[in-house]
PDB file of C-alpha atoms in Angstrom:
ATOM      1  CA  MET A  26      13.310   5.507 -30.982  1.00  0.00           C
ATOM      2  CA  SER A  27      16.083   8.070 -30.954  1.00  0.00           C
ATOM      3  CA  GLY A  28      16.972   7.435 -34.604  1.00  0.00           C
ATOM      4  CA  ALA A  29      13.768   8.962 -35.913  1.00  0.00           C
ATOM      5  CA  GLY A  30      14.629  11.742 -38.343  1.00  0.00           C
ATOM      6  CA  ALA A  31      18.228  10.654 -38.874  1.00  0.00           C
ATOM      7  CA  ALA A  32      19.752  11.653 -42.196  1.00  0.00           C
ATOM      8  CA  GLU A  33      20.519   8.975 -44.757  1.00  0.00           C
ATOM      9  CA  ARG A  34      24.147   7.913 -44.840  1.00  0.00           C
ATOM     10  CA  ASP A  35      24.881   8.986 -48.390  1.00  0.00           C
ATOM     11  CA  HIS A  36      28.078   7.966 -50.094  1.00  0.00           C
ATOM     12  CA  VAL A  37      31.001  10.330 -49.710  1.00  0.00           C
ATOM     13  CA  ASP A  38      34.427   9.724 -51.182  1.00  0.00           C
ATOM     14  CA  GLY A  39      36.547   8.995 -48.144  1.00  0.00           C
ATOM     15  CA  SER A  40      39.635   7.992 -50.105  1.00  0.00           C
ATOM     16  CA  GLY A  41      42.755   9.364 -48.501  1.00  0.00           C
ATOM     17  CA  ILE A  42      41.038   9.863 -45.126  1.00  0.00           C
ATOM     18  CA  ARG A  43      42.844   8.134 -42.248  1.00  0.00           C
ATOM     19  CA  VAL A  44      40.590   7.300 -39.310  1.00  0.00           C
ATOM     20  CA  ALA A  45      41.429   6.143 -35.807  1.00  0.00           C
ATOM     21  CA  ILE A  46      38.592   4.117 -34.315  1.00  0.00           C
ATOM     22  CA  VAL A  47      39.060   4.601 -30.587  1.00  0.00           C
ATOM     23  CA  ALA A  48      36.965   1.890 -28.980  1.00  0.00           C
ATOM     24  CA  GLY A  49      36.068   1.388 -25.331  1.00  0.00           C
ATOM     25  CA  GLN A  50      35.989  -2.192 -24.121  1.00  0.00           C
ATOM     26  CA  TRP A  51      33.101  -2.180 -21.623  1.00  0.00           C
ATOM     27  CA  HIS A  52      29.977  -4.211 -22.507  1.00  0.00           C
ATOM     28  CA  GLU A  53      31.646  -6.500 -25.025  1.00  0.00           C
ATOM     29  CA  THR A  54      28.646  -7.464 -27.166  1.00  0.00           C
ATOM     30  CA  ILE A  55      27.426  -3.898 -27.669  1.00  0.00           C
ATOM     31  CA  ALA A  56      30.955  -2.529 -28.075  1.00  0.00           C
ATOM     32  CA  GLY A  57      31.733  -5.228 -30.636  1.00  0.00           C
ATOM     33  CA  GLY A  58      28.640  -4.317 -32.636  1.00  0.00           C
ATOM     34  CA  LEU A  59      29.577  -0.640 -32.620  1.00  0.00           C
ATOM     35  CA  LEU A  60      33.106  -1.440 -33.773  1.00  0.00           C
ATOM     36  CA  ALA A  61      31.937  -3.746 -36.564  1.00  0.00           C
ATOM     37  CA  GLY A  62      29.500  -1.093 -37.818  1.00  0.00           C
ATOM     38  CA  ALA A  63      32.195   1.586 -37.808  1.00  0.00           C
ATOM     39  CA  GLN A  64      34.588  -0.666 -39.697  1.00  0.00           C
ATOM     40  CA  ARG A  65      31.954  -1.518 -42.323  1.00  0.00           C
ATOM     41  CA  GLU A  66      31.213   2.168 -42.890  1.00  0.00           C
ATOM     42  CA  VAL A  67      34.890   3.128 -43.157  1.00  0.00           C
ATOM     43  CA  GLU A  68      35.342   0.445 -45.796  1.00  0.00           C
ATOM     44  CA  ARG A  69      32.147   1.444 -47.649  1.00  0.00           C
ATOM     45  CA  LEU A  70      33.362   5.041 -47.910  1.00  0.00           C
ATOM     46  CA  GLY A  71      36.872   4.099 -49.042  1.00  0.00           C
ATOM     47  CA  ALA A  72      38.708   5.493 -46.025  1.00  0.00           C
ATOM     48  CA  THR A  73      41.308   3.580 -44.009  1.00  0.00           C
ATOM     49  CA  ALA A  74      41.130   2.887 -40.296  1.00  0.00           C
ATOM     50  CA  GLN A  75      43.183   1.710 -37.395  1.00  0.00           C
ATOM     51  CA  VAL A  76      41.419   0.374 -34.313  1.00  0.00           C
ATOM     52  CA  VAL A  77      42.768   1.658 -31.010  1.00  0.00           C
ATOM     53  CA  PRO A  78      41.245  -0.166 -28.027  1.00  0.00           C
ATOM     54  CA  VAL A  79      40.950   1.757 -24.762  1.00  0.00           C
ATOM     55  CA  PRO A  80      39.769   0.510 -21.369  1.00  0.00           C
ATOM     56  CA  GLY A  81      36.544   2.529 -21.225  1.00  0.00           C
ATOM     57  CA  SER A  82      34.709   5.683 -22.250  1.00  0.00           C
ATOM     58  CA  PHE A  83      36.512   7.930 -19.781  1.00  0.00           C
ATOM     59  CA  GLU A  84      39.765   7.308 -21.669  1.00  0.00           C
ATOM     60  CA  LEU A  85      38.361   8.180 -25.100  1.00  0.00           C
ATOM     61  CA  PRO A  86      39.217  11.925 -25.149  1.00  0.00           C
ATOM     62  CA  VAL A  87      42.927  11.640 -24.342  1.00  0.00           C
ATOM     63  CA  VAL A  88      43.470   8.812 -26.831  1.00  0.00           C
ATOM     64  CA  ALA A  89      41.419  10.624 -29.497  1.00  0.00           C
ATOM     65  CA  LYS A  90      43.541  13.743 -28.981  1.00  0.00           C
ATOM     66  CA  THR A  91      46.777  11.785 -29.296  1.00  0.00           C
ATOM     67  CA  ALA A  92      45.560   9.992 -32.443  1.00  0.00           C
ATOM     68  CA  LEU A  93      44.726  13.298 -34.123  1.00  0.00           C
ATOM     69  CA  GLU A  94      48.071  14.769 -33.072  1.00  0.00           C
ATOM     70  CA  ALA A  95      49.751  11.686 -34.604  1.00  0.00           C
ATOM     71  CA  GLY A  96      48.290  12.586 -37.997  1.00  0.00           C
ATOM     72  CA  PHE A  97      44.919  10.871 -38.295  1.00  0.00           C
ATOM     73  CA  ASP A  98      42.363  12.940 -40.193  1.00  0.00           C
ATOM     74  CA  ALA A  99      39.438  11.904 -37.992  1.00  0.00           C
ATOM     75  CA  VAL A 100      38.512   9.853 -34.959  1.00  0.00           C
ATOM     76  CA  VAL A 101      35.520   7.642 -34.379  1.00  0.00           C
ATOM     77  CA  ALA A 102      34.989   7.404 -30.621  1.00  0.00           C
ATOM     78  CA  LEU A 103      32.987   4.356 -29.532  1.00  0.00           C
ATOM     79  CA  GLY A 104      31.867   3.581 -26.010  1.00  0.00           C
ATOM     80  CA  VAL A 105      29.057   2.156 -23.928  1.00  0.00           C
ATOM     81  CA  ILE A 106      27.942   3.700 -20.646  1.00  0.00           C
ATOM     82  CA  ILE A 107      24.968   2.101 -18.891  1.00  0.00           C
ATOM     83  CA  ARG A 108      23.233   3.874 -16.021  1.00  0.00           C
ATOM     84  CA  GLY A 109      23.650   2.213 -12.667  1.00  0.00           C
ATOM     85  CA  GLY A 110      22.654   3.016  -9.134  1.00  0.00           C
ATOM     86  CA  THR A 111      25.362   5.614  -8.478  1.00  0.00           C
ATOM     87  CA  PRO A 112      26.309   8.999 -10.008  1.00  0.00           C
ATOM     88  CA  HIS A 113      29.218   7.311 -11.857  1.00  0.00           C
ATOM     89  CA  PHE A 114      27.155   7.269 -15.100  1.00  0.00           C
ATOM     90  CA  ASP A 115      26.711  11.044 -14.995  1.00  0.00           C
ATOM     91  CA  TYR A 116      30.386  11.746 -14.399  1.00  0.00           C
ATOM     92  CA  VAL A 117      31.691   9.403 -17.082  1.00  0.00           C
ATOM     93  CA  SER A 118      29.068  10.483 -19.658  1.00  0.00           C
ATOM     94  CA  SER A 119      29.790  14.148 -19.055  1.00  0.00           C
ATOM     95  CA  ALA A 120      33.564  13.700 -19.123  1.00  0.00           C
ATOM     96  CA  ALA A 121      33.503  11.674 -22.348  1.00  0.00           C
ATOM     97  CA  THR A 122      31.130  14.078 -24.098  1.00  0.00           C
ATOM     98  CA  SER A 123      32.815  17.319 -23.091  1.00  0.00           C
ATOM     99  CA  GLY A 124      36.279  15.836 -23.564  1.00  0.00           C
ATOM    100  CA  LEU A 125      35.568  14.661 -27.110  1.00  0.00           C
ATOM    101  CA  THR A 126      33.964  17.993 -27.988  1.00  0.00           C
ATOM    102  CA  THR A 127      37.049  19.808 -26.732  1.00  0.00           C
ATOM    103  CA  VAL A 128      39.326  17.514 -28.744  1.00  0.00           C
ATOM    104  CA  ALA A 129      37.401  18.237 -31.954  1.00  0.00           C
ATOM    105  CA  LEU A 130      37.353  21.993 -31.422  1.00  0.00           C
ATOM    106  CA  GLU A 131      40.989  22.296 -30.354  1.00  0.00           C
ATOM    107  CA  SER A 132      42.317  20.023 -33.115  1.00  0.00           C
ATOM    108  CA  GLY A 133      40.071  21.310 -35.890  1.00  0.00           C
ATOM    109  CA  LYS A 134      39.486  17.687 -36.872  1.00  0.00           C
ATOM    110  CA  PRO A 135      36.274  15.653 -36.656  1.00  0.00           C
ATOM    111  CA  VAL A 136      35.404  13.263 -33.865  1.00  0.00           C
ATOM    112  CA  GLY A 137      32.512  10.959 -34.692  1.00  0.00           C
ATOM    113  CA  PHE A 138      30.532  10.494 -31.496  1.00  0.00           C
ATOM    114  CA  GLY A 139      29.571   6.861 -31.051  1.00  0.00           C
ATOM    115  CA  VAL A 140      29.317   6.828 -27.280  1.00  0.00           C
ATOM    116  CA  LEU A 141      26.046   5.249 -26.197  1.00  0.00           C
ATOM    117  CA  THR A 142      24.619   6.571 -22.933  1.00  0.00           C
ATOM    118  CA  LEU A 143      21.964   4.084 -21.947  1.00  0.00           C
ATOM    119  CA  ASP A 144      19.434   3.354 -19.247  1.00  0.00           C
ATOM    120  CA  ASP A 145      19.732  -0.402 -19.793  1.00  0.00           C
ATOM    121  CA  GLU A 146      21.507  -3.028 -21.875  1.00  0.00           C
ATOM    122  CA  GLN A 147      18.566  -3.515 -24.264  1.00  0.00           C
ATOM    123  CA  GLN A 148      18.852   0.086 -25.470  1.00  0.00           C
ATOM    124  CA  GLY A 149      22.441  -0.672 -26.441  1.00  0.00           C
ATOM    125  CA  LEU A 150      21.541  -3.885 -28.230  1.00  0.00           C
ATOM    126  CA  ASP A 151      18.921  -1.925 -30.185  1.00  0.00           C
ATOM    127  CA  ARG A 152      21.548   0.592 -31.351  1.00  0.00           C
ATOM    128  CA  ALA A 153      24.671  -1.548 -31.813  1.00  0.00           C
ATOM    129  CA  GLY A 154      24.177  -2.619 -35.434  1.00  0.00           C
ATOM    130  CA  LEU A 155      23.826  -6.258 -34.437  1.00  0.00           C
ATOM    131  CA  PRO A 156      21.405  -8.659 -36.142  1.00  0.00           C
ATOM    132  CA  GLY A 157      17.987  -7.484 -34.974  1.00  0.00           C
ATOM    133  CA  SER A 158      19.213  -4.008 -33.972  1.00  0.00           C
ATOM    134  CA  LYS A 159      17.089  -1.058 -35.051  1.00  0.00           C
ATOM    135  CA  GLU A 160      20.070   1.272 -35.479  1.00  0.00           C
ATOM    136  CA  ASP A 161      23.797   1.134 -36.217  1.00  0.00           C
ATOM    137  CA  LYS A 162      25.371   3.917 -34.173  1.00  0.00           C
ATOM    138  CA  GLY A 163      28.922   2.744 -34.934  1.00  0.00           C
ATOM    139  CA  ALA A 164      28.313   3.185 -38.659  1.00  0.00           C
ATOM    140  CA  GLU A 165      26.597   6.532 -38.060  1.00  0.00           C
ATOM    141  CA  ALA A 166      29.570   7.836 -36.049  1.00  0.00           C
ATOM    142  CA  ALA A 167      32.041   6.678 -38.708  1.00  0.00           C
ATOM    143  CA  HIS A 168      29.993   8.285 -41.455  1.00  0.00           C
ATOM    144  CA  ALA A 169      29.796  11.577 -39.561  1.00  0.00           C
ATOM    145  CA  ALA A 170      33.551  11.652 -38.963  1.00  0.00           C
ATOM    146  CA  ILE A 171      34.479  10.815 -42.553  1.00  0.00           C
ATOM    147  CA  ALA A 172      31.894  13.110 -44.150  1.00  0.00           C
ATOM    148  CA  THR A 173      33.077  15.968 -41.931  1.00  0.00           C
ATOM    149  CA  ALA A 174      36.731  15.253 -42.766  1.00  0.00           C
ATOM    150  CA  VAL A 175      35.831  15.450 -46.466  1.00  0.00           C
ATOM    151  CA  VAL A 176      34.080  18.807 -45.933  1.00  0.00           C
ATOM    152  CA  LEU A 177      37.042  20.173 -43.975  1.00  0.00           C
ATOM    153  CA  ARG A 178      39.477  18.964 -46.653  1.00  0.00           C
ATOM    154  CA  SER A 179      37.417  20.793 -49.293  1.00  0.00           C
ATOM    155  CA  LEU A 180      37.298  23.986 -47.247  1.00  0.00           C
ATOM    156  CA  ARG A 181      41.041  23.938 -46.628  1.00  0.00           C
ATOM    157  CA  GLN A 182      41.699  23.523 -50.355  1.00  0.00           C
ATOM    158  CA  LEU A 183      39.713  26.706 -50.998  1.00  0.00           C
ATOM    159  CA  ALA A 184      41.931  28.766 -48.707  1.00  0.00           C
TER     160      ALA A 184
END
């Protein structure tokens, strides 16, 4: 399982952190689990969030960029890409990954990466934070974004 060795999601004080949860709509059950996990984690850490639905994973980078430019402190990008019989999976996975990385680096703000790149639907169900899932990648992505925003806020206060 890919989650082996994952760090514990300790509690960080996310108060005052505004998060945009940019959520792709493909594969409704898995996507819904990811979104619910992200929302639970945002609430647990005391941050606030606004959900921004997007058609699919390819659209995540441009919407994430716009959300950060609009004043959000962090983005949680959620998407589901399942390998099929054509190269489409490779193109969309690469574009989403490199696009979100570019957004984070250019904005100087965190982007929690909750884009699942899967060989089959079962892998997504195992990671979606649903009842019976082994992992909760939506919560993990939200935690990473908020914890990083807290670190960046602390560093900027030192300057």
